[in-house]
Short mmCIF file of C-alpha atoms in Angstrom, two decimals:
data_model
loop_
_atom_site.label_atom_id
_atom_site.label_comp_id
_atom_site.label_asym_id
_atom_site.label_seq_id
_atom_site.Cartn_x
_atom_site.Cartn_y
_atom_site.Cartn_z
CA UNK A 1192 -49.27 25.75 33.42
CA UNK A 1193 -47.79 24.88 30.07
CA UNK A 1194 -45.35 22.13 29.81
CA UNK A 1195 -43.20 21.72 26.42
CA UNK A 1196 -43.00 17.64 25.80
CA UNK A 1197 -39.61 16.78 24.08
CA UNK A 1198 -38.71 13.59 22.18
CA UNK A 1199 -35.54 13.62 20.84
CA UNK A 1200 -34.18 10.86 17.98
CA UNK A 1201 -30.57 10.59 17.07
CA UNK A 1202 -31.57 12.94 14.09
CA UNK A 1203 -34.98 14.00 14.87
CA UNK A 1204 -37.43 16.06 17.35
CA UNK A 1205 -40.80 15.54 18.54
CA UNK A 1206 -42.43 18.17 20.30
CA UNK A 1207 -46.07 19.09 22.37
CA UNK A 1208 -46.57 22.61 23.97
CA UNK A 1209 -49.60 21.13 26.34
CA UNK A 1210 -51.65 23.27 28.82
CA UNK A 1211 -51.51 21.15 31.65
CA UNK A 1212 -54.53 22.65 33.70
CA UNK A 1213 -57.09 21.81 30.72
CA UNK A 1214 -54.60 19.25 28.86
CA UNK A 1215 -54.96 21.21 25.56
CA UNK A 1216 -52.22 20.78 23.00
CA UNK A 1217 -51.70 23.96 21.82
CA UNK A 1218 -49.16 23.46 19.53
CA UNK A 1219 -47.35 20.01 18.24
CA UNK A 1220 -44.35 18.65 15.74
CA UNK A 1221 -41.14 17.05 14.65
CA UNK A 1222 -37.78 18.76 13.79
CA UNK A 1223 -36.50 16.18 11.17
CA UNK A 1224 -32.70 15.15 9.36
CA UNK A 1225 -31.26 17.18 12.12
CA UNK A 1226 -27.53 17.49 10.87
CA UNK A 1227 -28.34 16.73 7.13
CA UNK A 1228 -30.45 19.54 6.02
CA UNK A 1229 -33.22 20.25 8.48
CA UNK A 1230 -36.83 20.16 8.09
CA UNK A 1231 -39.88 21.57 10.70
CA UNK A 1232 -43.55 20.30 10.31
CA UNK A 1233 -45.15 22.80 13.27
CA UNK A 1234 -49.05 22.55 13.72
CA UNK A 1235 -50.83 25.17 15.55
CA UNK A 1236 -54.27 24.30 17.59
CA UNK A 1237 -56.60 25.14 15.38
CA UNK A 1238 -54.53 26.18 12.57
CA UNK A 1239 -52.56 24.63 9.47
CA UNK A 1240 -49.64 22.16 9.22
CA UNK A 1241 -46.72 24.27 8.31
CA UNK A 1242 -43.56 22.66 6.44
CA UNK A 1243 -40.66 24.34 6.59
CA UNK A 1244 -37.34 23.70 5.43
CA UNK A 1245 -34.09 24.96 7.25
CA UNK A 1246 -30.47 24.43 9.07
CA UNK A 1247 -30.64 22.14 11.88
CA UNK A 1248 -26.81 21.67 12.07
CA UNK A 1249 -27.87 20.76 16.04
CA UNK A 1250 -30.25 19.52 18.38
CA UNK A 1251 -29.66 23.44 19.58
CA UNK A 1252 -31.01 25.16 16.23
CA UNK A 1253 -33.86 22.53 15.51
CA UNK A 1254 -35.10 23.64 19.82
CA UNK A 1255 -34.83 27.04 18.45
CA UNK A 1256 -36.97 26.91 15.68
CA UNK A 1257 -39.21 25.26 17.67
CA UNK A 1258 -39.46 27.86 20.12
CA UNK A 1259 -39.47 30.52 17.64
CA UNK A 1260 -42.70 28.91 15.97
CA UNK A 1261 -44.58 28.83 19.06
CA UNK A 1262 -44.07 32.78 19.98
CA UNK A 1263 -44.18 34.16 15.94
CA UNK A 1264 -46.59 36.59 15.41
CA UNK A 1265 -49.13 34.61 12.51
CA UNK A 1266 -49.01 31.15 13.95
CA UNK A 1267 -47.35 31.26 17.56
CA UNK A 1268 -49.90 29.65 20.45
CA UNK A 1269 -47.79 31.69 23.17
CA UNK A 1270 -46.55 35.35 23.39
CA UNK A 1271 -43.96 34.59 24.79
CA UNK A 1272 -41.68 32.15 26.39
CA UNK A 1273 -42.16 32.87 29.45
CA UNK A 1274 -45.27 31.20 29.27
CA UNK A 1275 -43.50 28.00 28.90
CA UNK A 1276 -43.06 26.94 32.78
CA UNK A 1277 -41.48 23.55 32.18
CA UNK A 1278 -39.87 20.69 29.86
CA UNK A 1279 -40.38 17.14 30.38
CA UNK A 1280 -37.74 14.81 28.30
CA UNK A 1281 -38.49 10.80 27.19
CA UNK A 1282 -35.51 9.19 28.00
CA UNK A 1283 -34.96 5.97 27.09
CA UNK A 1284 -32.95 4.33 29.95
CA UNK A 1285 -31.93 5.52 33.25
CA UNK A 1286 -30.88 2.12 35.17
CA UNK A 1287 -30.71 1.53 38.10
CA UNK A 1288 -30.16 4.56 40.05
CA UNK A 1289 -32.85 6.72 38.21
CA UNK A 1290 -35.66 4.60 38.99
CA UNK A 1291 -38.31 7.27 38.41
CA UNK A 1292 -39.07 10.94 37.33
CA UNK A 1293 -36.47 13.91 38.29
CA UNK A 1294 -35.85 16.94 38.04
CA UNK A 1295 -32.71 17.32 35.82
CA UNK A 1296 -29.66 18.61 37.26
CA UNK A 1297 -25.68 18.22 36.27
CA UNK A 1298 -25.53 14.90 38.82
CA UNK A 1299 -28.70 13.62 36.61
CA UNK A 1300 -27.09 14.27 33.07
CA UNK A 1301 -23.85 12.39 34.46
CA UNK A 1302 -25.75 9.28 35.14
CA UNK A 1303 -27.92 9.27 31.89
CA UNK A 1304 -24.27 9.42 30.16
CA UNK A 1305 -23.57 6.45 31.72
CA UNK A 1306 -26.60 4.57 31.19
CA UNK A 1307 -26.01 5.45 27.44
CA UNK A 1308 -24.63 2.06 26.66
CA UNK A 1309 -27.55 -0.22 28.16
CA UNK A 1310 -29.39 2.41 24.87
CA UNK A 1311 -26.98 3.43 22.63
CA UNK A 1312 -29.33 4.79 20.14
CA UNK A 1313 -31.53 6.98 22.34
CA UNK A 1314 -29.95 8.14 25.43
CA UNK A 1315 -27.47 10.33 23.53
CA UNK A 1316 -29.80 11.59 21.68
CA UNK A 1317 -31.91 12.58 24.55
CA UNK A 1318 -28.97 14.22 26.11
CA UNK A 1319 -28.93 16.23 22.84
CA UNK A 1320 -32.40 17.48 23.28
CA UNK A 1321 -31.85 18.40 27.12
CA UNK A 1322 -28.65 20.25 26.68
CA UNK A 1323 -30.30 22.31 24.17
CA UNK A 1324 -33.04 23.39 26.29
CA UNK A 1325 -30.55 23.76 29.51
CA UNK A 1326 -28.84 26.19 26.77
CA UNK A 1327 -31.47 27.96 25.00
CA UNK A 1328 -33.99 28.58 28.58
CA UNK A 1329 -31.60 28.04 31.53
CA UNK A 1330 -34.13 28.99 34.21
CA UNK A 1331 -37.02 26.89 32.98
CA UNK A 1332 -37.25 23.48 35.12
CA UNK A 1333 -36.38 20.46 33.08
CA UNK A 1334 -37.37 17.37 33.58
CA UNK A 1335 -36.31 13.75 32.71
CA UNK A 1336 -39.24 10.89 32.20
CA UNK A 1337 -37.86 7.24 31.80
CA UNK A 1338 -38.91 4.10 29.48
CA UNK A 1339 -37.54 2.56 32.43
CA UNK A 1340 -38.69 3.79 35.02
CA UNK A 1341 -42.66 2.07 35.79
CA UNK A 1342 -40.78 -1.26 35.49
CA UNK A 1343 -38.41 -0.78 38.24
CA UNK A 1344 -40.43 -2.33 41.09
CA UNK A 1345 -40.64 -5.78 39.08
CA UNK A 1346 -39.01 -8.43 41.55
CA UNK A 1347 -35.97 -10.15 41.48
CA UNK A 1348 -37.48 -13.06 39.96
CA UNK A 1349 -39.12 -11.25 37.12
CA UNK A 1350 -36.02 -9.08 36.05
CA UNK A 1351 -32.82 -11.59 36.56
CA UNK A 1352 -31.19 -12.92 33.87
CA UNK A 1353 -29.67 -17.07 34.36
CA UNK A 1354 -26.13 -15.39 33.78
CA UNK A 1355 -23.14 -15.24 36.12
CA UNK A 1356 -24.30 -13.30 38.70
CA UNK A 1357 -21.37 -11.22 38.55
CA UNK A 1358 -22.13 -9.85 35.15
CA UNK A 1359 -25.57 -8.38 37.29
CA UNK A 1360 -23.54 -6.88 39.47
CA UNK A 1361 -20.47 -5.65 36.98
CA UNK A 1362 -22.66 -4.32 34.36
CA UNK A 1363 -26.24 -4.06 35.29
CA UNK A 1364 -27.29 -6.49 32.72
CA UNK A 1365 -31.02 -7.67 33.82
CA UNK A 1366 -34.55 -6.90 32.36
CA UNK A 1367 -35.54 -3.30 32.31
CA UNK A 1368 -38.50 -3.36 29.91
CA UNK A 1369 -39.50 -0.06 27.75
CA UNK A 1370 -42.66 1.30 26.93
CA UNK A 1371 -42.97 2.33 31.14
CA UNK A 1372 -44.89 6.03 30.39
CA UNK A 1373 -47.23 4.43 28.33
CA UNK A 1374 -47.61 1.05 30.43
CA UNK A 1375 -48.11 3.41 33.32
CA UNK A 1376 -50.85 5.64 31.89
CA UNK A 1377 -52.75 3.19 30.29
CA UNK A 1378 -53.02 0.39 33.33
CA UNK A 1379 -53.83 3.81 35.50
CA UNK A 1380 -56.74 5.40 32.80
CA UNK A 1381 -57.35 1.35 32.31
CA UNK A 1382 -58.96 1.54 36.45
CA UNK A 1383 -60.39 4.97 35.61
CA UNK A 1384 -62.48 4.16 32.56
CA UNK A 1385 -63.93 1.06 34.26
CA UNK A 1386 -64.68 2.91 37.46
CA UNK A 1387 -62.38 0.40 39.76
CA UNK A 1388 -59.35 1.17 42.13
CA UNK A 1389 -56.81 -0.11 40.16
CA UNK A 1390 -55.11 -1.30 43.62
CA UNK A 1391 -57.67 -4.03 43.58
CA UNK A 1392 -56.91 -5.24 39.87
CA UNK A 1393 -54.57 -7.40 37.33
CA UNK A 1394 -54.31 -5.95 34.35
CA UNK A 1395 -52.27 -6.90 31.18
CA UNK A 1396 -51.12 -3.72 29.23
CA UNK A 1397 -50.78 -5.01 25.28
CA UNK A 1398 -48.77 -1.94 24.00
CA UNK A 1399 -48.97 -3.20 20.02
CA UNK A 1400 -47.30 -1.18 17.72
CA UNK A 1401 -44.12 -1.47 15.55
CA UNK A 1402 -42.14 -1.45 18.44
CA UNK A 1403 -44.21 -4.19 21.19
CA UNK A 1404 -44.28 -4.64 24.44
CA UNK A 1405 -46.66 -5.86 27.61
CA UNK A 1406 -46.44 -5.65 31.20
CA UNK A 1407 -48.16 -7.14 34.06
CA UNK A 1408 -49.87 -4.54 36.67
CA UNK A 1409 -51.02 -6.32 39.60
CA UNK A 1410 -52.48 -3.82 42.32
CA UNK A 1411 -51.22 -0.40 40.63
CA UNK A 1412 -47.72 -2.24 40.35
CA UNK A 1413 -45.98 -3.53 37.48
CA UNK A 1414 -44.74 -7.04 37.92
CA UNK A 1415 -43.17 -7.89 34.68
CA UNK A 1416 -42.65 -6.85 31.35
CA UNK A 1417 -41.81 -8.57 27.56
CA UNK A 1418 -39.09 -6.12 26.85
CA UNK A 1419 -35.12 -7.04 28.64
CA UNK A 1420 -32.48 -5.07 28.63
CA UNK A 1421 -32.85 -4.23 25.26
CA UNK A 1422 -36.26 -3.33 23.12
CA UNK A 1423 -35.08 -6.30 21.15
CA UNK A 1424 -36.20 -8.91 23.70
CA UNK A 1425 -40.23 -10.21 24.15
CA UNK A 1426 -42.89 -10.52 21.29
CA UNK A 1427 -42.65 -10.27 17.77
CA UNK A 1428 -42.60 -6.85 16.16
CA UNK A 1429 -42.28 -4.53 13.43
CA UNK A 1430 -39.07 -5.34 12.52
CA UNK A 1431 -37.37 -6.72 15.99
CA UNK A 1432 -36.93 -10.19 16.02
CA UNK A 1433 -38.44 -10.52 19.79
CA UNK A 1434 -37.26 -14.13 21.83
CA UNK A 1435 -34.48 -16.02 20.00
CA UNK A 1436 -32.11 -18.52 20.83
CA UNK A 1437 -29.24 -16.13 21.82
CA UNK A 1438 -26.53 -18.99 19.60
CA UNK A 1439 -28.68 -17.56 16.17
CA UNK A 1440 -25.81 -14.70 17.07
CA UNK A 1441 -22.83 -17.05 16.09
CA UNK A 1442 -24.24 -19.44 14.02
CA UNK A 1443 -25.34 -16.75 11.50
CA UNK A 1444 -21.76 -15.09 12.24
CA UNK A 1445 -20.34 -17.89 11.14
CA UNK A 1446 -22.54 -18.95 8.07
CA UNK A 1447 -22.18 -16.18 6.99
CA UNK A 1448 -19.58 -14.33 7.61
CA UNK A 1449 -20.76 -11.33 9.50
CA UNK A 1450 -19.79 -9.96 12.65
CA UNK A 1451 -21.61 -9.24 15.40
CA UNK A 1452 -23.15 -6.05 15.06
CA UNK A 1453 -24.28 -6.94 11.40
CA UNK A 1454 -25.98 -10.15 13.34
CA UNK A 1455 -27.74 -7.58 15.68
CA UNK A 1456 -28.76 -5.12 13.16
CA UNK A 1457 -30.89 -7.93 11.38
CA UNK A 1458 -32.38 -8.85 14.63
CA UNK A 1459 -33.41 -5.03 15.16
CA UNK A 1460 -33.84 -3.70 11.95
CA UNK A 1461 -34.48 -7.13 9.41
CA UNK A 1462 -36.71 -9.38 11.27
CA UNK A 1463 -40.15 -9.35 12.89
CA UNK A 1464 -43.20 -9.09 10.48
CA UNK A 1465 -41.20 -8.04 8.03
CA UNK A 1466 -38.97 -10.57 8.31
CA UNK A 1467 -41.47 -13.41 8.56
CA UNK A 1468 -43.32 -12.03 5.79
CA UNK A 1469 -41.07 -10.90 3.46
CA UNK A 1470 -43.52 -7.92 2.58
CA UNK A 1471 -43.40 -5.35 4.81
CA UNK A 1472 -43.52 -4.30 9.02
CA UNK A 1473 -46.34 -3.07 8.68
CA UNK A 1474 -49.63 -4.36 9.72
CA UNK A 1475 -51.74 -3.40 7.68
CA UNK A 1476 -49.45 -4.33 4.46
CA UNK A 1477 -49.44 -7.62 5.94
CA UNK A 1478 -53.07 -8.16 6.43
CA UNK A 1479 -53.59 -7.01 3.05
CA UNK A 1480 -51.11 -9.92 1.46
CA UNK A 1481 -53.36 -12.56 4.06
CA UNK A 1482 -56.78 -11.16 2.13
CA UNK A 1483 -54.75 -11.79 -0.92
CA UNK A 1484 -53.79 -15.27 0.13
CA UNK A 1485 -50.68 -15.14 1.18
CA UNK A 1486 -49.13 -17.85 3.07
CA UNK A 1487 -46.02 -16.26 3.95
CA UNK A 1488 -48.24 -13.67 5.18
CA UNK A 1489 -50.68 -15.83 6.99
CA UNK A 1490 -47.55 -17.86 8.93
CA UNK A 1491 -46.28 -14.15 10.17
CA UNK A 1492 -49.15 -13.31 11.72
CA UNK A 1493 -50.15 -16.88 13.24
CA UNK A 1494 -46.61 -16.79 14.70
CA UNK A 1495 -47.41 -12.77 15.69
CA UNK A 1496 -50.38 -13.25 17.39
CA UNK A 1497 -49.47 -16.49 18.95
CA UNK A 1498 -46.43 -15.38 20.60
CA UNK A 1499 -48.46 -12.71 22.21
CA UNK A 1500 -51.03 -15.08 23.60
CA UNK A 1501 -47.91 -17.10 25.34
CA UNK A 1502 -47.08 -13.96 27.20
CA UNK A 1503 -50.50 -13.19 28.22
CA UNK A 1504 -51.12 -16.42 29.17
CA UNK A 1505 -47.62 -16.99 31.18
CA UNK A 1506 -48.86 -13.18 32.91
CA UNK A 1507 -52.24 -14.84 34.24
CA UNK A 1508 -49.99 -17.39 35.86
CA UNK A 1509 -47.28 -15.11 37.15
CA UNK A 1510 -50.33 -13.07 38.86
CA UNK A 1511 -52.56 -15.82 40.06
CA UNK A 1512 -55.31 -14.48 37.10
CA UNK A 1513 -56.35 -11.27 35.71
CA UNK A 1514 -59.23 -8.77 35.65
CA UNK A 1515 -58.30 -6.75 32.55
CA UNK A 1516 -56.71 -7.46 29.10
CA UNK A 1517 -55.90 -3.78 27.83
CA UNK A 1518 -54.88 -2.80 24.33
CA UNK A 1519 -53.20 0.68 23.44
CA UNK A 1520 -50.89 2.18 20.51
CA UNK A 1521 -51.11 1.85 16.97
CA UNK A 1522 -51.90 -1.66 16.11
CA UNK A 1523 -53.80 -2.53 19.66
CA UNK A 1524 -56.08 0.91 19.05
CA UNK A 1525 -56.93 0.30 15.34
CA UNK A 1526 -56.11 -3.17 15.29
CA UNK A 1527 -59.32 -5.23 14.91
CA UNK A 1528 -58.71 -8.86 13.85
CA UNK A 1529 -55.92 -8.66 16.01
CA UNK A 1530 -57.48 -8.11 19.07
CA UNK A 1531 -60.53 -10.44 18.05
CA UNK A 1532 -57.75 -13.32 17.77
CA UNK A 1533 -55.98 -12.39 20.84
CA UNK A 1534 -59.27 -12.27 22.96
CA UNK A 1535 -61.06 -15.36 20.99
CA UNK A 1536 -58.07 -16.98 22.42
CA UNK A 1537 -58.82 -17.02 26.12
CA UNK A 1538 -62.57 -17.86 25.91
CA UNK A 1539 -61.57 -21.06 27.58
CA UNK A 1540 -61.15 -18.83 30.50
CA UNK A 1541 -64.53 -17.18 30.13
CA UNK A 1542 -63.50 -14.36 28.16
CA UNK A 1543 -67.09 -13.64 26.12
CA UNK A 1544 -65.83 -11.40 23.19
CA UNK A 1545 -68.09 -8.65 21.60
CA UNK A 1546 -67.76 -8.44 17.85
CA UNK A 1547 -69.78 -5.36 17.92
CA UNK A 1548 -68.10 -3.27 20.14
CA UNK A 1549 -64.59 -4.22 18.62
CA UNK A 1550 -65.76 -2.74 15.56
CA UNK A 1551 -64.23 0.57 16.89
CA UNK A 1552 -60.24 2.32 16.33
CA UNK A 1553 -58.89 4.22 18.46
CA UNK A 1554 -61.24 5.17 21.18
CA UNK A 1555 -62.01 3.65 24.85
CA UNK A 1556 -64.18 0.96 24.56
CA UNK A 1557 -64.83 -2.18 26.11
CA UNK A 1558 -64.56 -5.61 23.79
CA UNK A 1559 -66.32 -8.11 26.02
CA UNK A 1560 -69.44 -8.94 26.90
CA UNK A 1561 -71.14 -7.56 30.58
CA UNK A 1562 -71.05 -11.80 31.43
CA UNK A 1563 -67.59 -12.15 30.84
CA UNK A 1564 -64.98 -13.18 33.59
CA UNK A 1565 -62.33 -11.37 32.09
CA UNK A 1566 -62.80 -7.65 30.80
CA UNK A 1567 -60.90 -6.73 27.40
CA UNK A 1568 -60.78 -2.77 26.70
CA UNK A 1569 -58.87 -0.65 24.17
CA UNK A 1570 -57.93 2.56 26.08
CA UNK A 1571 -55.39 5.23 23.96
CA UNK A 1572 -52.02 5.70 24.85
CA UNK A 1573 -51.03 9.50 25.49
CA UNK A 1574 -47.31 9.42 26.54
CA UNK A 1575 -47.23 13.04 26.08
CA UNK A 1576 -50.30 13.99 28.45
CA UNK A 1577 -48.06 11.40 30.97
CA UNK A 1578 -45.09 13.28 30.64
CA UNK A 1579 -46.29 16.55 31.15
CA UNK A 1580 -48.37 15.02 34.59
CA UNK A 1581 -45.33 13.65 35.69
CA UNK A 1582 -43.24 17.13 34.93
CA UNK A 1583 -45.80 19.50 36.76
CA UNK A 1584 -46.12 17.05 39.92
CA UNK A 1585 -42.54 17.65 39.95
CA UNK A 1586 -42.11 20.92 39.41
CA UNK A 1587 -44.64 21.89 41.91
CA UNK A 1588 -43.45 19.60 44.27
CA UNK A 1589 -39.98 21.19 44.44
#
């Protein structure tokens, strides 16, 4: 069964053709500048990257060209489209009524409108990419996998705000948390690699990359999560600002004369490592300045990783301990100072670190010693693979 994996941007298009039965990806890419000029980068299995430029006025002609790569005669990976038996969609948000995976239909794409202010920036853009494949293969199955959705059996107590109650109930505003398809497959493959059920663990998911996140699994269900009702809330990242005193809003609005939005845009887009450092969100460019002596650097990544330790540590006492400290996506996977620091930092608890095996990126490995009380593992995200499980169980369900 082959299962194309969409991941529409505002003004760009990632895409996975994946065999589902031996979890091949046969073909993969991104559609860029959608509705500025239009750009494909399509890579075969087995074959070269192709670049091409050309029109992408819509979401509609950059899903064309996609599917017209993957059946043309030089490079294609399928004859023909009917080979493709289903699409599974990221979406970013789906509230509170879509609370896991479905199967899209008109009552579906009515509530994912209206969820589109809780995510302005990606749930339109989603839309975009679903209408176009409703358009371009209207009897191929769609379906729609949520940020959201893994979070959604976190408790009361976990997900309330200390608001006026009636703004819950008005507006929906309460913690959703992001990052769910990856939190999901990673705490699962987390039970699998060690050979456990993961009913009978607590595991902390670190998803570290430019955008940041963790959640708390206990027993196969999540119980919390850093990210609110926004991606802007929980640890520092890339270039969100993560926890702030919420008054920083009108303060700075006032100091200096911005409004609101402009306040918000440096909180998403200004702050975070590169922020703190004044050098760059990335990682790497940061670690680089530290080497170099840096002290701005240095305090950016003191303040990184201890922000991260707080909300591993406040997860051990929200679930009465934990078995498993996991770390997945870009930074957690190749990150290794970062995970030594995070790890060294719970030793008090009995966590024996391994030097040796940390000396690893991007494979599943574990970072502690056999004697230690708490495991620490690096285990891949592959939100892709997880989307195209969840679309087939689906599918074949129906």
């Amino acid at each position: 069964m082959n299962v194309l994996v969409i991941n529409c941007g505002s003004s760009s298009l990632k895409f996975q053709l994946i065999n589902f039965d031996t979890k091949e990806v046969l073909a993969k890419g991104i559609c860029e500048r959608i509705g500025i000029d239009g750009r494909l980068v399509y890579e075969p299995k087995d074959g070269q990257k192709e670049v091409m430029d050309a029109a992408m006025p819509t979401h509609v002609e950059a899903i064309q060209l996609v599917l017209n790569a993957l059946v043309n005669d030089k490079t294609g990976v399928i004859k023909s489209l009917d080979e493709v038996d289903a699409i599974g969609h990221r979406v970013v948000q789906g509230g509170m009524k879509l609370t896991k995976s479905v199967i899209i239909d008109e009552e579906v794409i009515k509530i994912i409108e209206e969820c589109s202010d809780l995510a302005p920036l990606h749930n339109p853009a989603n839309l975009m990419g679903i209408n176009a494949c409703m358009k371009l293969m209207p009897n191929v199955p769609n379906v729609a996998v949520f940020d959201t959705a893994f979070h959604q059996t976190m408790p009361p107590k976990a997900y309330m705000y200390g608001i006026p109650k009636e703004y819950y109930e008005k507006y929906a505003i309460r913690r959703y948390g992001f990052h769910g398809t990856s939190h999901k497959f990673v705490s699962k493959r987390t039970a699998e690699f060690l050979g456990k059920d993961i009913k009978d663990l607590k595991i902390i998911v670190c998803h570290l990359g430019n955008g940041a996140s963790l959640s708390a699994v206990k027993n196969g269900v999540c119980v919390d999560t850093s990210m609110g009702m926004t991606p802007l809330e929980g640890v520092i990242m890339g270039t969100r600002s993560g926890d702030i005193d919420p008054t920083f809003v009108e303060y700075m609005c006032n100091k200096e004369n911005l409004t609101v939005s402009e306040v918000l845009n440096i909180l998403n887009k200004k702050s975070g490592m590169l922020g703190l450092s004044g050098i760059s969100s990335d990682y790497r460019d940061v670690c680089a300045a530290i080497d170099a002596g840096n002290q701005d650097a240095i305090n950016c990544m003191d303040t990184y990783y201890y922000k991260i330790i707080k909300y591993i540590g406040s997860y051990i006492a929200a679930m009465g301990g934990v078995d498993v400290i996991t770390f997945t996506a870009g930074l957690g996977e190749n990150g290794m100072p970062l995970r030594k620091e995070i790890c060294e930092a719970f030793g008090y608890m009995g966590l024996v670190f391994d030097d040796e095996a940390n000396n690893t990126r991007g494979q599943e490995v574990v970072i502690t010693k056999p004697e230690s009380k708490i495991t620490a593992c690096v285990i891949p995200t592959n939100e892709e693979i997880a989307i195209c499980e969840e679309t087939v169980e689906l599918v074949q369900g129906k």
